[in-house]
Every structure is written in structure tokens, then in C-alpha cells.
Amino acid sequence: MMSGYLKALIAAALVFASVAPAGAAEAERAAPPMDVPVMHEEAQAAGIAHTYDGPWEYFVGGGVAAFDCNGDRRPDLAFAGGQSPATLYENRSPAGGALSFAEKKDAFPDDIARKVTGLYPIDIDNDGWRDLVVLRVGENVILKGGPGCTFTRADREFAFDGGRAWTTAFAATFEAGRRFPTLAFGNYVDRAAPGSPWGTCHDNVLARPGEREDAPDYSAPQVLSPGYCALSMLFTDWNRTGEPDLRITNDRQYYRGGEEQLWRIEPNRPARPYRASDGWRTVRIWGMGIAETDLNADGYPEYALTSMGDTKLQTLDEEADEGSPVYRDIALEKGATAHRPYAGDDLKPSTGWHTEFADFNNDGRTDLFIAKGNVEQMPDFAAYDPDNLLLGGADGTFVETGDLAGIALPAKGRGAAIADLNMDGMLDLVVVNRGGPASLFRNLGGRTDGRPRPMGNWLGIELQQDGINRDAVGATVLVKSGNDTRTRNVQIGGGHASGRIGFIHVGTGTAERAQIRIKWPDGEWSAPYRVFANNFVVIRRGAEQAQYWYPVD
């Protein structure tokens, strides 16, 4: 029987023979010192026809959720539509083959299908089925997931009030001692305030679950005030205490004196913002997206912050007092500013939205994706503003390869998701575009002399716990091969209006074997699991060995 990976290579060769990556013929710079993945756009061929559009309330948002909603472990896709209805596509892609999706009709109840800005998957009630938190203009909704990608409203069951705000950000975590997750909602302009939209940012909300045994009770949320027009947020254990705080990136456009925020989240105490007295330094940007990774595996995360004009890449300042959230920007020295279009002749500043760290070429180094696109028709910013694919180099810097990879399309990117959609060990990419069709890129591998070929080795890792927090949100995964250690955190949040959950992808470069250790959400470390690369592995908490899982068509 032909393996799925061999099928993928044959299919890649056929596609590459007739399709050249966008911008490759125009590229005059030297070839980058790493494998560049060939990303083939095939949304229409795969059966996805979706557009995020609408009036001014929808120039932000435009998210997509990637998660398994029918139990086959393949990532399905749920799209925010803005004024158009949200849509759900079930993944029918054969292992290693061309991407294929089928729209599931009536997946979203009619009364909430429109006005959707973003979606995040999470198993809220610990029943083994992923639920969907749906961000909207007017009222947020929690949809309870069930077999076969079915969803029902759970607002009343979970005592959840979706409010009436313009919601554009979300994050979730499981706090110690609680059966159900804590939810954070970030809101944008307060449309009902006098003088809207200027200086009228809405407050944010932190919803901690009550003490019911059978279902969460979110009837007593805390208002996080002031709000500075949040566009992205995530829970982050920035200081390695085991108790994640809430970081929020804000759009300074609408609030004089607004800034980025970090809220202290302590057990059984109201959240409070870090201030200058805590060491927090004021940063004011047009904050749109946020992503976290640990670039040097020292246990302290770095953050990519997108904006209009540049991308910040922050690391904890080594000279700051211990325990103080003092950060310095390393984007310039790492080659990750992404402040202007890298293709075309438009030299005006860029506008960044969704951002996410991942390893697209499986070389074991962290890459950075940024979705780009003019807010609407802002004349001071680039009109042609292609998405970035910044590949990580051996020296720790990033190299732009978006045009060489084939993702430099004339679209207005917003939200995105990175996942192995056809289970071939290579990360694919879906991008939501404002006012135009969504893009779906299949990763065909590296390129040599005009032909695709395999890149580095890889692992797909799924974590499982019994009872509470089945997907191990808050866990840290360490993958060691040779002298290299790669880390991944299991998070719900970040990006821009887009969430994903599922296999954790780790490139291992030339290493064909690896050792995996898990720091579970409560801080307990697992024993080391020794595995062969180029496999999907399932690690159940307490198991003596990792189990291999093989995708079947």
C-alpha cells in the first residue's frame, strides 16, 4: 500500500509542474539559507468558498477556528462571516493528499450565524467534545459541541451573559482548583458612548466559573476597566509561577492614553492591572495580534505583537529586577519588524493582524507568520500588503520568504490558522481575507531545482487528561533531540479572532528520534517518552508509553 507521505510527494510534483509560487520569478535577492516550503493555494478546489465582509464594525475581526469537531482527529474549520453567515467545513482531506472540505449546512443557529467576528474552540464542560466560543458584534455566544460537528446554544446552561459589546478578542485558561475554564473577552469601541468611536473603548470581561459540579456558572463576571480597545489577548505564564496572567494588546487609535496591558490573575482574588510600580513599561501601538513562543527554551516566553507599521518582538529584560514584567524589543536585531511590504512597489507601512509561531519547514527552528492587509482604504498605509512568512535561521534571525513560498496574494488578511490539515506532517495555512475569498494553502514541502521534496522530520503530539481540562490547556511540551530542545505551550487565545486546538506540531530537523516530556497544567512533570519522528503520538497522562496514531482515509 502506498504511504500517505509518498502520495503527498507525487501529488506535490504534479501540482508544482504547473504552478509556480507567487512572486518567485520576481525575486532578485539571494536564496535563503533554509528550506522554503511550497505553499499551494487551493481553497476553491478544496470546496471552501467563504468571505468575511460587512460595514465598518467588521473592518476588525475575521477569524477562523481549526479543531476536530467529529472525532476523526482531522482539523475542521469554522469561519467568521461578519455580515455574512458563519460557516463550518468538515475536513475530508485524504492523508497526504489534496485538501478537501465539505460545508456542513445549518451548523450555526440562525439567530447567531451573522455578526460573528471570531471563534475559539475549547472543551468547556469536560465532556470530550470541543465547544465554540463565538465572538460577535452585539452578543457573544457559547455553542456546546456534540457528535458529528453539531452545536447547540449553551448560554443558559452555563449561566453566561454574552453582553452587547463589540467583541474582538478572547482567551481561556484553567485556574488551579476550578473544574471549568476561566474565560476572558476583549472588547473594542463602545458604539453606544457619546462621541463614538473616538475615546470610547469598551471595558473587557473576565468570567470565572462558579462552583457547580455539573456545568460552569459564569453569572458573576468581573469587569476589567479601563479597556483600551482590545484586539487580541492571551493567558501567559510570563514569570514561571504556574499562574498565568492575562496580556492584552490594544489599538491606540481610539483611546488617548491607552496602552498594552498585563493583568495579574491570582487565585480567589479580583484581577488587577500591572502598573509602573510593578515594573510594567508603557507600550503604545496599534495592537492587533499577539503570539507567544520560547525562542531559546529558557522557560521565559517571547511575544510577537502586530501593529500598523511594525511588529514588536519582545523578550524579558535580563537587567530588570527579578519578577518584574520589563520587556525589550528585539524585532530589529532578529529581522522580524515586517514594517513594509516585501514584494511589489508599495513602500508605505504595513498593517499586521493575526500572528502565529510555527515550524513550516520542519527544521526545528521557530518561524513566524503574519497576516497583513489595509484596514480599509487608509491612504497612509500599503494597499498591496502581502502576508509574511518569516522563517527562522540557524543564527536566531528571521528571513522573509512569503513570496518565494507562494503566499504573497493581493488580499486583505485578517485572522488565520496553522494546522496539518491533510495529516502529512507538514503545516498548512488558512487565512481569512476581508471582502474577498478565504485563502487555503497546502504545504507541498521544500523545493530543489523546481521540484518539491521532503523537508525535515516532525512530530504531531496530542495530550489527554481524564476528567477536568481534557486537552491539557496550560501544559508545556518539551521535545529534545540531540542537543536541541523545542518547547510548545497549549493555549487558548492569541492570534487575531482565531483559535485552534489539536495536534501540537514540532519539527525535529535531521533527528529521527526524540524525547518528549510534559509539564502538565498543575506543574507535575511526566516521565520522558522516547518516540520515532515522522509520527503522530498520543500521550495520555500517567501512561507509561506514548501511543502512535496513524491517519486513515
Coordinates of C-alpha atoms in Angstrom, one line a residue:
M1 CA 0.0 0.0 0.0
M2 CA 1.3 3.4 -0.9
S3 CA 2.0 5.6 2.2
G4 CA 0.2 8.9 2.7
Y5 CA 3.5 10.7 2.6
L6 CA 4.5 9.2 -0.7
K7 CA 1.1 10.1 -2.1
A8 CA 1.7 13.7 -1.0
L9 CA 5.1 13.8 -2.8
I10 CA 3.6 12.5 -6.0
A11 CA 0.7 15.0 -5.8
A12 CA 3.1 17.8 -5.0
A13 CA 5.2 17.0 -8.0
L14 CA 2.2 17.1 -10.3
V15 CA 1.0 20.4 -8.8
F16 CA 4.4 22.1 -8.8
A17 CA 4.9 21.2 -12.5
S18 CA 2.1 23.6 -13.5
V19 CA 2.0 26.1 -10.6
A20 CA 4.9 28.5 -9.7
P21 CA 4.8 30.2 -6.3
A22 CA 3.6 33.8 -6.5
G23 CA 6.5 36.3 -6.8
A24 CA 9.2 33.6 -7.3
A25 CA 10.0 34.9 -10.8
E26 CA 10.4 38.4 -9.5
A27 CA 12.6 37.6 -6.6
E28 CA 16.1 39.0 -7.1
R29 CA 17.5 38.6 -3.6
A30 CA 19.8 35.7 -2.7
A31 CA 18.3 32.3 -1.9
P32 CA 17.5 32.0 1.8
P33 CA 19.8 29.6 3.8
M34 CA 16.9 27.2 4.7
D35 CA 14.2 25.1 3.0
V36 CA 11.4 27.3 1.8
P37 CA 8.0 25.4 1.8
V38 CA 6.0 25.5 -1.4
M39 CA 2.5 26.7 -0.3
H40 CA -0.1 25.9 -3.0
E41 CA -3.4 27.9 -2.8
E42 CA -6.4 25.6 -3.3
A43 CA -9.4 27.0 -1.4
Q44 CA -11.8 26.8 -4.4
A45 CA -10.5 23.3 -5.4
A46 CA -10.9 22.1 -1.8
G47 CA -14.5 23.2 -1.6
I48 CA -14.1 26.3 0.6
A49 CA -16.0 29.4 -0.7
H50 CA -16.2 31.9 2.2
T51 CA -15.9 35.7 2.5
Y52 CA -15.7 37.9 5.6
D53 CA -17.4 41.2 4.9
G54 CA -19.7 43.9 6.2
P55 CA -19.7 47.6 7.2
W56 CA -17.3 49.4 9.5
E57 CA -17.9 47.1 12.5
Y58 CA -16.2 44.3 10.6
F59 CA -13.0 46.0 9.5
V60 CA -11.5 44.2 12.5
G61 CA -12.1 40.6 13.3
G62 CA -12.5 37.9 10.7
G63 CA -11.3 34.8 12.4
V64 CA -11.2 31.1 11.8
A65 CA -11.2 28.2 14.3
A66 CA -9.3 25.0 13.5
F67 CA -10.4 22.0 15.6
D68 CA -11.7 18.4 15.3
C69 CA -15.4 18.5 15.8
N70 CA -16.4 15.0 14.6
G71 CA -13.8 12.8 16.4
D72 CA -11.6 11.8 13.4
R73 CA -8.6 14.0 14.7
R74 CA -8.5 16.0 11.4
P75 CA -8.9 19.7 11.9
D76 CA -12.2 21.1 10.7
L77 CA -12.7 24.8 10.0
A78 CA -15.3 27.3 11.3
F79 CA -15.2 30.8 9.7
A80 CA -16.5 34.1 11.0
G81 CA -18.5 35.9 8.3
G82 CA -19.2 39.3 9.6
Q83 CA -22.3 40.5 7.8
S84 CA -22.4 37.1 6.0
P85 CA -23.2 34.0 7.9
A86 CA -20.5 32.0 9.7
T87 CA -19.8 28.7 8.1
L88 CA -18.4 25.3 9.2
Y89 CA -16.4 23.0 6.9
E90 CA -15.7 19.4 7.7
N91 CA -12.3 18.1 6.7
R92 CA -12.5 15.3 4.1
S93 CA -8.8 15.5 3.1
P94 CA -7.2 12.1 2.4
A95 CA -4.0 11.5 4.3
G96 CA -1.2 13.1 2.4
G97 CA -3.5 14.2 -0.4
A98 CA -5.1 17.3 -1.8
L99 CA -7.1 19.4 0.7
S100 CA -10.9 18.7 0.6
F101 CA -13.7 20.2 2.7
A102 CA -17.5 19.9 2.8
E103 CA -19.7 22.6 4.2
K104 CA -22.0 21.5 7.0
K105 CA -25.3 23.2 6.4
D106 CA -27.1 24.8 9.3
A107 CA -24.1 24.2 11.7
F108 CA -24.8 27.6 13.4
P109 CA -28.2 28.5 14.7
D110 CA -29.8 31.2 12.6
D111 CA -30.0 33.7 15.4
I112 CA -26.2 33.9 15.9
A113 CA -24.8 32.9 12.5
R114 CA -24.4 36.6 11.5
K115 CA -22.4 39.4 13.1
V116 CA -19.6 36.9 14.0
T117 CA -16.1 38.4 14.3
G118 CA -14.1 35.4 15.7
L119 CA -14.3 31.9 17.0
Y120 CA -12.2 29.9 19.6
P121 CA -12.6 26.1 20.3
I122 CA -12.4 24.8 23.8
D123 CA -13.9 21.9 25.8
I124 CA -15.6 24.0 28.4
D125 CA -17.7 21.3 30.2
N126 CA -15.2 18.5 30.0
D127 CA -17.4 16.1 28.0
G128 CA -14.8 15.3 25.4
W129 CA -16.4 17.4 22.6
R130 CA -15.0 20.8 21.7
D131 CA -17.3 23.7 22.2
L132 CA -17.1 27.0 20.3
V133 CA -16.9 30.5 21.9
V134 CA -18.4 32.8 19.2
L135 CA -17.4 36.5 19.3
R136 CA -19.9 38.8 17.8
V137 CA -20.9 42.4 17.4
G138 CA -23.8 42.7 19.9
E139 CA -23.8 39.4 21.8
N140 CA -21.3 36.7 22.4
V141 CA -22.5 33.0 22.4
I142 CA -21.1 29.7 23.7
L143 CA -22.0 26.8 21.5
K144 CA -21.9 23.3 23.1
G145 CA -20.3 20.8 20.8
G146 CA -21.6 17.3 20.2
P147 CA -21.1 14.3 17.9
G148 CA -20.9 14.9 14.2
C149 CA -20.0 18.6 14.4
T150 CA -23.3 19.5 16.0
F151 CA -23.7 22.6 18.2
T152 CA -26.4 23.9 20.5
R153 CA -26.6 27.2 22.4
A154 CA -25.3 26.7 26.0
D155 CA -25.7 30.3 27.3
R156 CA -28.4 29.4 29.7
E157 CA -26.9 26.1 30.8
F158 CA -23.6 27.8 31.6
A159 CA -25.3 30.9 33.1
F160 CA -23.4 33.0 30.5
D161 CA -24.4 36.5 29.5
G162 CA -23.0 37.4 26.2
G163 CA -23.5 41.2 26.7
R164 CA -23.9 43.7 23.9
A165 CA -20.4 44.8 23.2
W166 CA -18.3 44.7 20.0
T167 CA -16.1 41.8 20.9
T168 CA -12.8 41.1 19.1
A169 CA -10.5 39.1 21.5
F170 CA -10.7 36.0 23.6
A171 CA -8.5 33.8 25.8
A172 CA -9.2 31.0 28.3
T173 CA -7.3 29.1 30.9
F174 CA -8.0 26.5 33.7
E175 CA -7.2 28.0 37.1
A176 CA -6.0 25.7 39.9
G177 CA -8.8 24.3 41.9
R178 CA -11.6 25.1 39.4
R179 CA -13.4 22.4 37.4
F180 CA -14.1 24.7 34.4
P181 CA -12.1 27.3 32.5
T182 CA -11.8 31.0 33.1
L183 CA -12.9 33.0 30.1
A184 CA -11.6 36.4 29.1
F185 CA -13.4 38.6 26.5
G186 CA -11.7 41.7 24.9
N187 CA -14.0 44.4 23.6
Y188 CA -13.4 47.1 21.0
V189 CA -15.1 50.5 20.6
D190 CA -18.1 51.3 22.7
R191 CA -20.6 52.1 20.0
A192 CA -23.2 53.4 22.4
A193 CA -21.0 56.1 24.0
P194 CA -21.2 59.8 23.1
G195 CA -18.6 60.7 20.6
S196 CA -18.1 57.1 19.4
P197 CA -15.8 55.9 18.1
W198 CA -13.1 58.3 19.4
G199 CA -12.1 57.8 23.0
T200 CA -14.9 55.3 23.7
C201 CA -13.2 51.9 24.2
H202 CA -15.5 49.3 26.0
D203 CA -14.4 47.6 29.2
N204 CA -13.3 43.9 29.0
V205 CA -14.7 41.0 30.9
L206 CA -13.1 38.1 33.0
A207 CA -15.6 35.3 33.6
R208 CA -14.6 32.8 36.3
P209 CA -16.7 29.7 36.8
G210 CA -18.8 29.2 39.8
E211 CA -18.6 26.1 42.0
R212 CA -21.3 24.0 40.4
E213 CA -20.3 20.3 39.7
D214 CA -22.3 19.6 36.6
A215 CA -21.7 22.7 34.5
P216 CA -19.9 26.0 34.7
D217 CA -21.6 29.1 36.1
Y218 CA -20.4 32.3 34.6
S219 CA -23.1 34.5 36.2
A220 CA -20.7 36.8 38.1
P221 CA -18.0 38.1 35.7
Q222 CA -15.5 40.8 36.6
V223 CA -15.3 43.9 34.5
L224 CA -11.7 44.7 33.6
S225 CA -11.6 48.5 33.5
P226 CA -10.2 50.5 31.8
G227 CA -10.4 48.9 28.4
Y228 CA -8.3 50.3 25.6
C229 CA -9.9 48.7 22.6
A230 CA -8.6 45.1 22.7
L231 CA -7.8 43.3 19.5
S232 CA -6.1 40.2 21.0
M233 CA -5.3 38.6 24.3
L234 CA -3.8 35.5 25.9
F235 CA -3.1 33.9 29.2
T236 CA 0.7 33.7 29.7
D237 CA 2.9 32.4 32.5
W238 CA 5.5 35.1 31.8
N239 CA 7.3 34.7 35.1
R240 CA 7.1 30.9 35.5
T241 CA 4.9 31.0 38.6
G242 CA 2.4 28.4 37.3
E243 CA -0.4 31.0 37.5
P244 CA -0.9 32.6 34.1
D245 CA -1.6 36.3 33.8
L246 CA -3.7 38.0 31.1
R247 CA -1.9 40.0 28.5
I248 CA -4.0 42.3 26.2
T249 CA -2.8 44.1 23.1
N250 CA -4.8 47.3 22.3
D251 CA -5.5 49.6 19.4
R252 CA -4.2 53.1 20.5
Q253 CA -6.2 54.6 17.6
Y254 CA -9.3 55.1 19.7
Y255 CA -8.1 56.0 23.2
R256 CA -5.8 58.7 24.3
G257 CA -3.5 57.4 26.9
G258 CA -4.3 53.8 26.0
E259 CA -1.5 51.2 26.2
E260 CA -0.7 47.5 26.2
Q261 CA -1.9 45.7 29.3
L262 CA -0.9 42.9 31.6
W263 CA -3.4 41.9 34.3
R264 CA -2.4 39.9 37.4
I265 CA -4.6 36.8 37.8
E266 CA -4.4 35.4 41.3
P267 CA -6.5 32.6 42.9
N268 CA -9.6 33.8 44.6
R269 CA -8.8 37.5 44.1
P270 CA -10.0 40.0 41.6
A271 CA -7.7 40.6 38.7
R272 CA -5.7 43.9 38.7
P273 CA -3.5 45.5 36.1
Y274 CA 0.3 45.7 36.4
R275 CA 1.4 49.3 36.8
A276 CA 4.6 51.2 36.6
S277 CA 5.2 50.4 40.3
D278 CA 5.2 46.7 39.3
G279 CA 7.8 47.4 36.6
W280 CA 5.4 47.5 33.7
R281 CA 6.6 49.8 31.0
T282 CA 4.2 51.7 28.8
V283 CA 3.9 50.5 25.2
R284 CA 1.5 52.2 22.8
I285 CA 1.0 50.6 19.4
W286 CA -2.0 49.9 17.1
G287 CA -2.0 46.5 18.7
M288 CA -3.9 43.9 16.6
G289 CA -2.5 40.4 17.2
I290 CA -0.3 38.6 19.7
A291 CA 1.6 35.3 19.7
E292 CA 3.9 33.6 22.2
T293 CA 6.8 31.3 21.9
D294 CA 10.0 30.4 23.8
L295 CA 12.7 31.1 21.2
N296 CA 15.7 29.9 23.3
A297 CA 14.0 27.3 25.5
D298 CA 14.8 29.1 28.7
G299 CA 11.3 28.9 30.1
Y300 CA 10.5 32.6 29.6
P301 CA 8.3 33.3 26.6
E302 CA 8.8 35.9 23.8
Y303 CA 5.9 37.8 22.3
A304 CA 5.2 38.9 18.7
L305 CA 2.8 41.9 18.6
T306 CA 1.4 43.1 15.3
S307 CA 0.6 46.7 14.6
M308 CA 0.2 49.3 11.9
G309 CA 3.8 50.0 10.8
D310 CA 5.8 47.3 12.5
T311 CA 5.9 44.1 14.5
K312 CA 7.3 44.1 18.0
L313 CA 9.2 41.0 19.2
Q314 CA 9.6 41.3 23.0
T315 CA 11.8 39.4 25.4
L316 CA 12.1 39.7 29.2
D317 CA 14.9 42.2 30.0
E318 CA 17.7 40.4 31.8
E319 CA 18.7 43.6 33.6
A320 CA 15.3 44.2 35.1
D321 CA 14.5 43.3 38.7
E322 CA 13.5 39.7 39.2
G323 CA 9.8 39.2 38.9
S324 CA 9.2 42.5 37.1
P325 CA 7.4 42.4 33.7
V326 CA 10.0 44.6 31.9
Y327 CA 10.4 43.8 28.2
R328 CA 12.7 45.0 25.5
D329 CA 12.1 44.8 21.8
I330 CA 14.4 42.6 19.7
A331 CA 12.5 42.7 16.4
L332 CA 15.1 44.7 14.6
E333 CA 18.0 42.6 15.6
K334 CA 16.1 39.4 14.8
G335 CA 14.9 40.7 11.4
A336 CA 11.2 40.5 12.4
T337 CA 10.0 44.1 12.1
A338 CA 7.9 43.3 9.0
H339 CA 7.2 47.1 8.7
R340 CA 6.8 47.4 4.9
P341 CA 5.7 45.1 2.1
Y342 CA 8.5 42.8 0.9
A343 CA 7.0 42.4 -2.6
G344 CA 5.5 44.9 -5.1
D345 CA 6.3 48.6 -5.3
D346 CA 4.2 50.0 -2.5
L347 CA 6.6 51.4 0.1
K348 CA 4.1 52.6 2.6
P349 CA 3.9 51.0 6.1
S350 CA 2.3 47.6 6.5
T351 CA -0.7 46.6 8.7
G352 CA -0.3 43.4 10.6
W353 CA -3.2 41.3 12.1
H354 CA -3.1 37.6 13.0
T355 CA 0.3 36.4 14.0
E356 CA 1.5 32.9 15.0
F357 CA 4.7 31.0 15.6
A358 CA 5.1 27.6 13.9
D359 CA 7.7 25.4 12.1
F360 CA 6.6 25.4 8.5
N361 CA 9.7 23.6 7.1
N362 CA 10.3 21.1 10.0
D363 CA 13.9 22.2 10.5
G364 CA 13.4 22.5 14.2
R365 CA 13.5 26.3 14.2
T366 CA 10.6 28.6 15.0
D367 CA 9.0 30.5 12.1
L368 CA 6.6 33.5 12.3
F369 CA 3.5 34.0 10.2
I370 CA 1.8 37.4 10.0
A371 CA -1.5 38.1 8.1
K372 CA -1.4 41.5 6.5
G373 CA -4.0 43.9 5.0
N374 CA -5.0 47.5 4.9
V375 CA -7.7 48.3 7.4
E376 CA -10.0 49.5 4.5
Q377 CA -8.6 52.2 2.2
M378 CA -6.2 54.0 4.5
P379 CA -4.0 56.1 2.1
D380 CA -1.1 56.3 4.5
F381 CA -0.7 52.5 4.6
A382 CA 0.2 50.0 1.9
A383 CA -2.7 48.8 -0.3
Y384 CA -0.8 45.8 -1.6
D385 CA 0.4 44.3 1.7
P386 CA 1.1 40.5 1.4
D387 CA 1.2 38.1 4.3
N388 CA 4.6 37.4 5.9
L389 CA 6.3 34.0 6.2
L390 CA 9.4 34.7 8.3
L391 CA 11.5 31.5 8.5
G392 CA 13.8 31.1 11.5
G393 CA 17.5 30.7 10.7
A394 CA 20.4 28.9 12.4
D395 CA 21.7 32.2 13.8
G396 CA 18.4 33.1 15.5
T397 CA 17.3 35.7 13.0
F398 CA 14.3 35.5 10.6
V399 CA 14.3 35.6 6.8
E400 CA 11.3 36.7 4.8
T401 CA 10.1 34.1 2.3
G402 CA 6.4 34.8 1.7
D403 CA 6.8 35.5 -2.0
L404 CA 9.1 32.5 -2.5
A405 CA 6.6 30.3 -0.7
G406 CA 3.7 31.5 -2.7
I407 CA 1.5 33.3 -0.1
A408 CA 2.0 36.9 -1.4
L409 CA -1.5 37.4 -2.6
P410 CA -3.3 40.7 -3.2
A411 CA -5.7 40.3 -0.3
K412 CA -6.6 41.9 3.0
G413 CA -5.7 39.3 5.5
R414 CA -7.2 39.2 9.0
G415 CA -7.5 36.0 11.0
A416 CA -5.7 32.7 10.3
A417 CA -5.0 29.2 11.5
I418 CA -1.9 27.0 11.0
A419 CA -2.5 23.3 11.2
D420 CA -1.7 20.0 9.4
L421 CA -4.9 19.7 7.5
N422 CA -4.1 16.5 5.5
M423 CA -2.1 14.8 8.2
D424 CA 1.1 14.5 6.1
G425 CA 3.4 16.1 8.8
M426 CA 3.6 19.5 7.1
L427 CA 1.8 22.6 8.3
D428 CA -0.9 24.1 6.1
L429 CA -2.3 27.6 6.3
V430 CA -5.8 29.1 6.1
V431 CA -6.2 32.9 6.0
V432 CA -9.5 34.9 6.3
N433 CA -9.5 37.9 4.0
R434 CA -11.7 40.9 4.4
G435 CA -14.0 41.5 1.4
G436 CA -12.6 38.5 -0.5
P437 CA -12.4 34.7 -0.6
A438 CA -10.5 33.0 2.2
S439 CA -7.1 31.5 1.2
L440 CA -6.2 27.9 1.8
F441 CA -2.6 26.9 1.3
R442 CA -1.4 23.3 1.2
N443 CA 2.2 22.8 2.2
L444 CA 3.9 20.7 -0.6
G445 CA 7.4 20.5 1.1
G446 CA 10.7 22.1 0.1
R447 CA 11.9 22.9 -3.4
T448 CA 15.1 21.9 -5.2
D449 CA 15.6 22.6 -8.9
G450 CA 11.9 23.2 -9.5
R451 CA 10.8 20.0 -7.8
P452 CA 9.2 19.6 -4.3
R453 CA 10.8 17.3 -1.8
P454 CA 10.5 16.4 1.8
M455 CA 11.9 18.8 4.4
G456 CA 12.9 18.0 8.0
N457 CA 11.4 15.4 10.3
W458 CA 8.5 16.1 12.6
L459 CA 6.1 15.0 15.4
G460 CA 2.4 15.6 16.0
I461 CA 1.6 15.4 19.7
E462 CA -1.8 15.1 21.3
L463 CA -2.2 15.4 25.0
Q464 CA -5.0 13.8 27.0
Q465 CA -6.2 14.1 30.6
D466 CA -9.1 12.4 32.3
G467 CA -11.8 14.5 33.9
I468 CA -11.0 18.2 34.1
N469 CA -9.3 20.0 31.3
R470 CA -9.1 17.1 28.9
D471 CA -7.0 18.9 26.3
A472 CA -4.4 19.9 29.0
V473 CA -4.7 23.6 28.3
G474 CA -1.8 25.3 30.1
A475 CA 0.6 22.3 29.6
T476 CA 4.2 22.8 28.3
V477 CA 5.6 20.3 25.8
L478 CA 9.4 19.8 25.6
V479 CA 10.8 17.9 22.7
K480 CA 14.5 17.1 22.8
S481 CA 16.6 15.6 20.0
G482 CA 20.4 15.7 20.2
N483 CA 21.4 19.0 21.9
D484 CA 18.3 20.9 20.8
T485 CA 15.1 21.4 22.9
R486 CA 11.9 22.8 21.4
T487 CA 9.0 24.0 23.6
R488 CA 5.3 24.4 22.9
N489 CA 2.6 25.7 25.2
V490 CA -1.0 24.6 24.9
Q491 CA -3.0 27.8 24.8
I492 CA -6.5 29.1 24.0
G493 CA -6.2 32.7 22.8
G494 CA -3.8 35.0 20.9
G495 CA -3.7 35.5 17.2
H496 CA -6.4 37.7 15.9
A497 CA -10.0 36.4 16.4
S498 CA -8.8 32.9 15.6
G499 CA -8.2 29.9 17.7
R500 CA -7.1 26.3 17.2
I501 CA -6.7 23.1 19.2
G502 CA -5.4 19.7 18.3
F503 CA -2.1 18.1 17.5
I504 CA 0.9 20.0 18.6
H505 CA 3.3 20.2 15.7
V506 CA 7.1 20.1 16.3
G507 CA 9.8 19.9 13.7
T508 CA 12.9 17.9 14.6
G509 CA 15.1 18.8 11.7
T510 CA 17.5 15.9 10.9
A511 CA 16.7 14.0 14.1
E512 CA 14.8 10.8 13.5
R513 CA 14.2 10.1 17.2
A514 CA 13.2 12.4 20.1
Q515 CA 12.4 12.5 23.8
I516 CA 9.1 14.2 24.9
R517 CA 8.4 15.5 28.4
I518 CA 5.2 17.1 29.5
K519 CA 4.7 19.7 32.2
W520 CA 1.1 19.2 32.9
P521 CA -1.1 22.2 33.8
D522 CA -0.8 21.6 37.6
G523 CA 3.0 21.7 37.3
E524 CA 3.7 17.9 37.5
W525 CA 6.3 16.6 35.1
S526 CA 5.8 13.5 33.1
A527 CA 8.4 10.8 32.7
P528 CA 10.3 11.1 29.3
Y529 CA 8.7 9.4 26.3
R530 CA 11.1 8.2 23.6
V531 CA 9.5 8.2 20.2
F532 CA 10.3 7.9 16.5
A533 CA 9.9 11.1 14.4
N534 CA 7.5 11.4 11.5
N535 CA 4.6 10.1 13.6
F536 CA 1.5 11.3 15.3
V537 CA 1.7 10.3 19.0
V538 CA -0.9 10.4 21.7
I539 CA 0.2 11.0 25.3
R540 CA -2.3 10.2 28.0
R541 CA -1.4 11.5 31.4
G542 CA 0.0 8.7 33.6
A543 CA 0.6 6.3 30.6
E544 CA 3.9 4.5 30.6
Q545 CA 4.3 4.9 26.8
A546 CA 3.2 7.2 24.1
Q547 CA 0.8 5.7 21.6
Y548 CA 1.2 6.1 17.9
W549 CA -1.8 7.1 15.8
Y550 CA -1.9 6.6 12.0
P551 CA -4.4 8.6 9.8
V552 CA -6.5 6.5 7.5
D553 CA -8.5 7.7 4.5

